[in-house]
DNA sequence: CGTCCTTTTGAAGAGAGTCAAACCCCGTGG
DNA sequence: CCACGGGGTTTGACTCTCTTCAAAAGGACG
């Protein structure tokens, strides 16, 4: 279900996402396009925000992936959450954004400051985005707490696919997935060795095609049922 | 002992917590006390909010513990986050609160509606509370993703202690802990059998005294270091 | 005294981690 | 054109944490 009735709003995925979340008007889109017109670039592996630092303003990811990361004193690493194109770092509504964890550029990034004090519709898009952030974090907790290795990986891939789909960056179960198996392991709380084995099993089942940086979930519906994902919330 | 300089603001722990977070004025406290004066009661094991439902208004927990829970189709259960006295369910700032997961009363509860549209200081307390909620959720992800069983349990107990301390409900590592080992297991992503064994080891090390519903962490500093907890954010 | 819930204990099995090495792809440079 | 290097992926053998299944033992309460 791409956009049947509505015309495609813009060529910029990040803006398409906010449009989808808030039903923006053309003025809102123009404002966002203006902001996106002079993007700031960040190289992969650079820190966007150090833990405990505060962010000047919320930041919109235009291209590339970022992640909230926690590294423990002994070197263990956990990717707490991913930030995909169209999603926002430091989106805390009225209060000052203060990072609760380090934010890392997973790939090269294009970003811009998030326009503030704007229309009601745009604010609604931001608010919806915030609500989604929370639900993604909760889903991550359930994933790590109660799913086994195979389920964790499929569940994460399904979630990523559905998140990318909002910005028009995924279709028919296909999407770009720039994480290495090692980073995937740090996301789902496993070792890269075990991730590798489990991914191969999913391949052999025909559930998953993953070559280079592109992933194809051959039957998203089946996959999402197999991991007991709750139905998507009805719109509104 | 407790508040050296400031006079103890109120006898109600939930209000003490918000006071600590926002440096309230007496008017704010009076407003909260008024709201807390006709509490609503909820029995243990009742659902406060069903998954996907929206909440009429944010709800302040006056007494007792609640939890965000996800139950999977096959019966697996994960407690996503705990809500302790003085903490808030459905605290989403300006946007409509919509529950992302079921909220369950862990013990009998006393609650009240959270006063809205109030002073700047009270709003700041709410905002800080929201920020803390997010950091607790992130800590839960790290706990489940990268800590082993013993670490998960100690880390959770340390966090709970420090959260209760804000409301004046913990001192010298001692606090009331109403969860059964089974519920603790559902929180830290383990089985109750294994939780039991690991708790016994912590007892034998002398790290933990847990009898009935009261827990004593004999050396909080040592415990928090042993699980690699980041230093608490400096105030402000 | 019996019932229900929670904690405790035991024995055996499975899932994931560890360690180590080989393999692959790809860009670099001789 | 091919050797070199380096990240990422793959494989194998072994270990160990945590789960599973079962049952006993405590405790609170009507």
mmCIF file of C-alpha atoms in Angstrom, chain B:
data_model
loop_
_atom_site.group_PDB
_atom_site.id
_atom_site.type_symbol
_atom_site.label_atom_id
_atom_site.label_comp_id
_atom_site.label_asym_id
_atom_site.label_seq_id
_atom_site.Cartn_x
_atom_site.Cartn_y
_atom_site.Cartn_z
ATOM 1 C CA UNK B 1 19.778 12.221 57.344
ATOM 2 C CA UNK B 2 17.153 12.644 54.689
ATOM 3 C CA UNK B 3 16.970 16.266 53.559
ATOM 4 C CA UNK B 4 19.573 18.180 55.452
ATOM 5 C CA UNK B 5 19.010 21.683 54.154
ATOM 6 C CA UNK B 6 15.507 21.725 52.789
ATOM 7 C CA UNK B 7 12.614 20.918 55.019
ATOM 8 C CA UNK B 8 10.952 17.634 54.108
ATOM 9 C CA UNK B 9 8.416 18.796 51.585
ATOM 10 C CA UNK B 10 5.585 16.362 52.219
ATOM 11 C CA UNK B 11 4.841 13.020 53.709
ATOM 12 C CA UNK B 12 3.720 11.664 50.345
ATOM 13 C CA UNK B 13 6.587 9.907 48.564
ATOM 14 C CA UNK B 14 5.166 10.500 45.092
ATOM 15 C CA UNK B 15 5.131 14.218 45.713
ATOM 16 C CA UNK B 16 8.576 14.128 47.266
ATOM 17 C CA UNK B 17 9.816 12.611 44.042
ATOM 18 C CA UNK B 18 8.369 15.303 41.799
ATOM 19 C CA UNK B 19 9.633 17.898 44.217
ATOM 20 C CA UNK B 20 13.109 16.469 43.918
ATOM 21 C CA UNK B 21 12.929 16.455 40.132
ATOM 22 C CA UNK B 22 11.559 19.951 39.661
ATOM 23 C CA UNK B 23 12.342 21.977 42.787
ATOM 24 C CA UNK B 24 8.684 22.714 43.237
ATOM 25 C CA UNK B 25 7.147 25.660 44.980
ATOM 26 C CA UNK B 26 4.597 25.330 47.721
ATOM 27 C CA UNK B 27 1.754 26.014 45.288
ATOM 28 C CA UNK B 28 2.802 23.082 43.150
ATOM 29 C CA UNK B 29 2.971 20.813 46.140
ATOM 30 C CA UNK B 30 -0.432 21.955 47.284
ATOM 31 C CA UNK B 31 -1.857 21.198 43.871
ATOM 32 C CA UNK B 32 -0.386 17.702 43.933
ATOM 33 C CA UNK B 33 -1.574 17.114 47.447
ATOM 34 C CA UNK B 34 -5.058 18.093 46.406
ATOM 35 C CA UNK B 35 -4.975 15.592 43.559
ATOM 36 C CA UNK B 36 -3.563 12.912 45.813
ATOM 37 C CA UNK B 37 -6.312 13.524 48.312
ATOM 38 C CA UNK B 38 -8.908 11.439 46.494
ATOM 39 C CA UNK B 39 -6.836 8.564 45.219
ATOM 40 C CA UNK B 40 -8.192 5.850 42.977
ATOM 41 C CA UNK B 41 -7.380 2.336 44.071
ATOM 42 C CA UNK B 42 -6.503 -0.578 41.827
ATOM 43 C CA UNK B 43 -6.113 -4.150 42.985
ATOM 44 C CA UNK B 44 -3.016 -6.159 42.257
ATOM 45 C CA UNK B 45 -2.983 -8.043 38.953
ATOM 46 C CA UNK B 46 -5.591 -5.768 37.379
ATOM 47 C CA UNK B 47 -4.908 -4.121 34.061
ATOM 48 C CA UNK B 48 -4.520 -0.380 34.315
ATOM 49 C CA UNK B 49 -4.389 0.091 30.574
ATOM 50 C CA UNK B 50 -4.826 -2.462 27.855
ATOM 51 C CA UNK B 51 -2.338 -2.549 25.013
ATOM 52 C CA UNK B 52 -3.147 0.002 22.335
ATOM 53 C CA UNK B 53 -5.758 1.737 24.447
ATOM 54 C CA UNK B 54 -5.395 5.398 25.073
ATOM 55 C CA UNK B 55 -5.299 6.792 28.533
ATOM 56 C CA UNK B 56 -7.706 9.530 29.545
ATOM 57 C CA UNK B 57 -4.918 11.404 31.291
ATOM 58 C CA UNK B 58 -1.469 10.641 32.622
ATOM 59 C CA UNK B 59 -1.667 8.828 35.924
ATOM 60 C CA UNK B 60 0.521 9.377 38.947
ATOM 61 C CA UNK B 61 1.323 6.328 41.059
ATOM 62 C CA UNK B 62 0.940 7.276 44.723
ATOM 63 C CA UNK B 63 1.492 3.871 46.275
ATOM 64 C CA UNK B 64 2.393 0.459 44.954
ATOM 65 C CA UNK B 65 4.110 -0.793 41.835
ATOM 66 C CA UNK B 66 2.855 -1.106 38.271
ATOM 67 C CA UNK B 67 4.532 -2.490 35.166
ATOM 68 C CA UNK B 68 4.405 -2.389 31.404
ATOM 69 C CA UNK B 69 3.951 -5.977 30.289
ATOM 70 C CA UNK B 70 3.946 -7.832 27.039
ATOM 71 C CA UNK B 71 2.482 -11.320 26.897
ATOM 72 C CA UNK B 72 3.190 -13.337 23.776
ATOM 73 C CA UNK B 73 0.713 -15.629 22.054
ATOM 74 C CA UNK B 74 2.464 -18.714 23.441
ATOM 75 C CA UNK B 75 2.438 -17.413 26.995
ATOM 76 C CA UNK B 76 5.937 -16.047 27.300
ATOM 77 C CA UNK B 77 5.831 -12.905 29.369
ATOM 78 C CA UNK B 78 8.140 -9.920 29.548
ATOM 79 C CA UNK B 79 7.915 -7.116 32.034
ATOM 80 C CA UNK B 80 9.163 -4.242 29.930
ATOM 81 C CA UNK B 81 9.459 -1.633 32.615
ATOM 82 C CA UNK B 82 8.433 -0.998 36.182
ATOM 83 C CA UNK B 83 6.509 2.015 37.412
ATOM 84 C CA UNK B 84 7.372 2.910 40.988
ATOM 85 C CA UNK B 85 5.719 5.304 43.424
ATOM 86 C CA UNK B 86 5.968 8.886 42.214
ATOM 87 C CA UNK B 87 6.399 7.758 38.639
ATOM 88 C CA UNK B 88 3.894 8.396 35.906
ATOM 89 C CA UNK B 89 1.977 6.214 33.469
ATOM 90 C CA UNK B 90 1.267 7.792 30.106
ATOM 91 C CA UNK B 91 3.522 10.784 30.587
ATOM 92 C CA UNK B 92 4.007 11.910 27.002
ATOM 93 C CA UNK B 93 4.018 15.625 27.229
ATOM 94 C CA UNK B 94 1.625 17.487 24.983
ATOM 95 C CA UNK B 95 0.542 14.551 22.831
ATOM 96 C CA UNK B 96 -2.228 12.198 23.768
ATOM 97 C CA UNK B 97 -0.998 9.352 25.857
ATOM 98 C CA UNK B 98 -1.548 6.077 24.065
ATOM 99 C CA UNK B 99 -0.302 2.974 25.741
ATOM 100 C CA UNK B 100 2.254 1.063 23.759
ATOM 101 C CA UNK B 101 1.855 -1.961 26.006
ATOM 102 C CA UNK B 102 -0.435 -3.284 28.681
ATOM 103 C CA UNK B 103 0.024 -1.656 32.062
ATOM 104 C CA UNK B 104 -0.524 -3.980 34.975
ATOM 105 C CA UNK B 105 -0.878 -3.350 38.691
ATOM 106 C CA UNK B 106 1.878 -5.422 40.297
ATOM 107 C CA UNK B 107 0.628 -4.668 43.802
ATOM 108 C CA UNK B 108 -2.423 -2.861 45.059
ATOM 109 C CA UNK B 109 -2.177 0.691 43.861
ATOM 110 C CA UNK B 110 -3.215 4.136 44.889
ATOM 111 C CA UNK B 111 -3.205 6.498 41.933
ATOM 112 C CA UNK B 112 -4.487 9.881 40.888
ATOM 113 C CA UNK B 113 -4.725 11.894 37.713
ATOM 114 C CA UNK B 114 -1.691 13.978 37.020
ATOM 115 C CA UNK B 115 -2.478 17.697 37.306
ATOM 116 C CA UNK B 116 -2.069 19.325 33.908
ATOM 117 C CA UNK B 117 -1.357 22.798 32.579
ATOM 118 C CA UNK B 118 0.351 23.974 35.680
ATOM 119 C CA UNK B 119 3.482 25.846 36.618
ATOM 120 C CA UNK B 120 6.742 25.862 34.725
ATOM 121 C CA UNK B 121 8.432 24.059 37.573
ATOM 122 C CA UNK B 122 5.910 21.304 37.695
ATOM 123 C CA UNK B 123 6.160 20.918 33.942
ATOM 124 C CA UNK B 124 9.885 20.646 34.339
ATOM 125 C CA UNK B 125 9.423 17.894 36.891
ATOM 126 C CA UNK B 126 7.215 16.032 34.415
ATOM 127 C CA UNK B 127 9.748 16.514 31.650
ATOM 128 C CA UNK B 128 12.571 15.250 33.813
ATOM 129 C CA UNK B 129 10.470 12.284 34.755
ATOM 130 C CA UNK B 130 9.960 11.572 31.062
ATOM 131 C CA UNK B 131 13.685 11.748 30.412
ATOM 132 C CA UNK B 132 14.307 9.343 33.255
ATOM 133 C CA UNK B 133 11.696 6.950 31.864
ATOM 134 C CA UNK B 134 13.616 6.814 28.639
ATOM 135 C CA UNK B 135 16.916 6.219 30.368
ATOM 136 C CA UNK B 136 15.401 3.410 32.441
ATOM 137 C CA UNK B 137 14.152 1.770 29.281
ATOM 138 C CA UNK B 138 17.574 2.062 27.683
ATOM 139 C CA UNK B 139 19.171 0.603 30.782
ATOM 140 C CA UNK B 140 16.759 -2.304 30.531
ATOM 141 C CA UNK B 141 17.878 -2.949 26.967
ATOM 142 C CA UNK B 142 21.521 -3.044 27.986
ATOM 143 C CA UNK B 143 20.686 -5.258 30.930
ATOM 144 C CA UNK B 144 18.912 -7.826 28.782
ATOM 145 C CA UNK B 145 21.301 -7.559 25.876
ATOM 146 C CA UNK B 146 24.709 -7.663 27.488
ATOM 147 C CA UNK B 147 24.576 -8.644 31.162
ATOM 148 C CA UNK B 148 24.627 -12.198 32.466
ATOM 149 C CA UNK B 149 22.096 -13.490 34.960
ATOM 150 C CA UNK B 150 23.864 -12.369 38.125
ATOM 151 C CA UNK B 151 24.570 -8.945 36.685
ATOM 152 C CA UNK B 152 21.031 -8.476 35.445
ATOM 153 C CA UNK B 153 19.569 -9.091 38.854
ATOM 154 C CA UNK B 154 21.993 -6.894 40.755
ATOM 155 C CA UNK B 155 21.752 -4.162 38.134
ATOM 156 C CA UNK B 156 17.980 -4.133 38.333
ATOM 157 C CA UNK B 157 18.005 -4.048 42.115
ATOM 158 C CA UNK B 158 20.470 -1.166 42.117
ATOM 159 C CA UNK B 159 18.328 0.742 39.658
ATOM 160 C CA UNK B 160 15.166 0.142 41.643
ATOM 161 C CA UNK B 161 16.914 1.238 44.802
ATOM 162 C CA UNK B 162 18.127 4.448 43.236
ATOM 163 C CA UNK B 163 14.725 5.189 41.776
ATOM 164 C CA UNK B 164 13.008 4.628 45.113
ATOM 165 C CA UNK B 165 15.604 6.773 46.816
ATOM 166 C CA UNK B 166 14.428 9.790 44.824
ATOM 167 C CA UNK B 167 11.027 9.500 46.475
ATOM 168 C CA UNK B 168 12.600 8.891 49.868
ATOM 169 C CA UNK B 169 11.611 5.228 49.819
ATOM 170 C CA UNK B 170 15.070 3.765 50.145
ATOM 171 C CA UNK B 171 18.003 4.361 52.406
ATOM 172 C CA UNK B 172 21.357 2.663 52.962
ATOM 173 C CA UNK B 173 20.585 0.092 50.316
ATOM 174 C CA UNK B 174 17.343 -0.964 51.967
ATOM 175 C CA UNK B 175 13.978 -0.867 50.264
ATOM 176 C CA UNK B 176 10.684 -2.672 49.865
ATOM 177 C CA UNK B 177 10.654 -5.028 46.901
ATOM 178 C CA UNK B 178 7.229 -6.545 46.245
ATOM 179 C CA UNK B 179 8.064 -8.659 43.203
ATOM 180 C CA UNK B 180 8.079 -12.423 43.449
ATOM 181 C CA UNK B 181 11.086 -14.220 42.023
ATOM 182 C CA UNK B 182 8.856 -15.221 39.151
ATOM 183 C CA UNK B 183 8.056 -11.604 38.319
ATOM 184 C CA UNK B 184 11.683 -10.659 38.733
ATOM 185 C CA UNK B 185 12.483 -13.394 36.233
ATOM 186 C CA UNK B 186 9.972 -11.954 33.772
ATOM 187 C CA UNK B 187 11.619 -8.582 34.214
ATOM 188 C CA UNK B 188 15.202 -9.652 33.631
ATOM 189 C CA UNK B 189 14.455 -12.210 30.937
ATOM 190 C CA UNK B 190 15.287 -15.380 32.869
ATOM 191 C CA UNK B 191 13.395 -18.302 34.348
ATOM 192 C CA UNK B 192 12.328 -18.195 37.960
ATOM 193 C CA UNK B 193 14.368 -21.308 38.653
ATOM 194 C CA UNK B 194 17.534 -19.662 37.518
ATOM 195 C CA UNK B 195 16.731 -16.414 39.283
ATOM 196 C CA UNK B 196 16.402 -18.385 42.460
ATOM 197 C CA UNK B 197 19.812 -19.989 42.098
ATOM 198 C CA UNK B 198 21.523 -16.745 41.235
ATOM 199 C CA UNK B 199 19.869 -14.894 44.085
ATOM 200 C CA UNK B 200 21.161 -17.509 46.473
ATOM 201 C CA UNK B 201 24.684 -17.016 45.223
ATOM 202 C CA UNK B 202 24.370 -13.269 45.752
ATOM 203 C CA UNK B 203 23.202 -14.006 49.270
ATOM 204 C CA UNK B 204 26.146 -16.262 49.923
ATOM 205 C CA UNK B 205 28.518 -13.585 48.714
ATOM 206 C CA UNK B 206 26.874 -11.326 51.265
ATOM 207 C CA UNK B 207 25.936 -8.875 48.527
ATOM 208 C CA UNK B 208 22.221 -9.228 49.009
ATOM 209 C CA UNK B 209 19.790 -9.777 51.847
ATOM 210 C CA UNK B 210 16.275 -10.477 50.660
ATOM 211 C CA UNK B 211 13.680 -11.602 53.157
ATOM 212 C CA UNK B 212 9.974 -11.337 52.538
ATOM 213 C CA UNK B 213 9.409 -8.129 50.672
ATOM 214 C CA UNK B 214 12.408 -6.213 51.876
ATOM 215 C CA UNK B 215 15.734 -6.124 50.114
ATOM 216 C CA UNK B 216 19.051 -4.897 51.401
ATOM 217 C CA UNK B 217 21.962 -4.261 49.066
ATOM 218 C CA UNK B 218 24.848 -4.395 51.477
ATOM 219 C CA UNK B 219 27.197 -2.310 49.345
ATOM 220 C CA UNK B 220 25.424 -0.333 46.674
ATOM 221 C CA UNK B 221 28.593 1.335 45.436
ATOM 222 C CA UNK B 222 30.360 -1.978 45.030
ATOM 223 C CA UNK B 223 27.351 -3.510 43.328
ATOM 224 C CA UNK B 224 26.885 -0.682 40.901
ATOM 225 C CA UNK B 225 30.536 -0.824 39.923
ATOM 226 C CA UNK B 226 30.446 -4.573 39.493
ATOM 227 C CA UNK B 227 27.788 -4.273 36.819
ATOM 228 C CA UNK B 228 29.480 -1.338 35.112
ATOM 229 C CA UNK B 229 26.714 1.164 35.730
ATOM 230 C CA UNK B 230 27.516 4.570 34.348
ATOM 231 C CA UNK B 231 27.887 7.340 36.895
ATOM 232 C CA UNK B 232 24.721 9.119 37.681
ATOM 233 C CA UNK B 233 24.224 12.218 35.613
ATOM 234 C CA UNK B 234 25.280 15.306 37.440
ATOM 235 C CA UNK B 235 22.275 17.273 38.622
ATOM 236 C CA UNK B 236 20.724 20.019 36.541
#
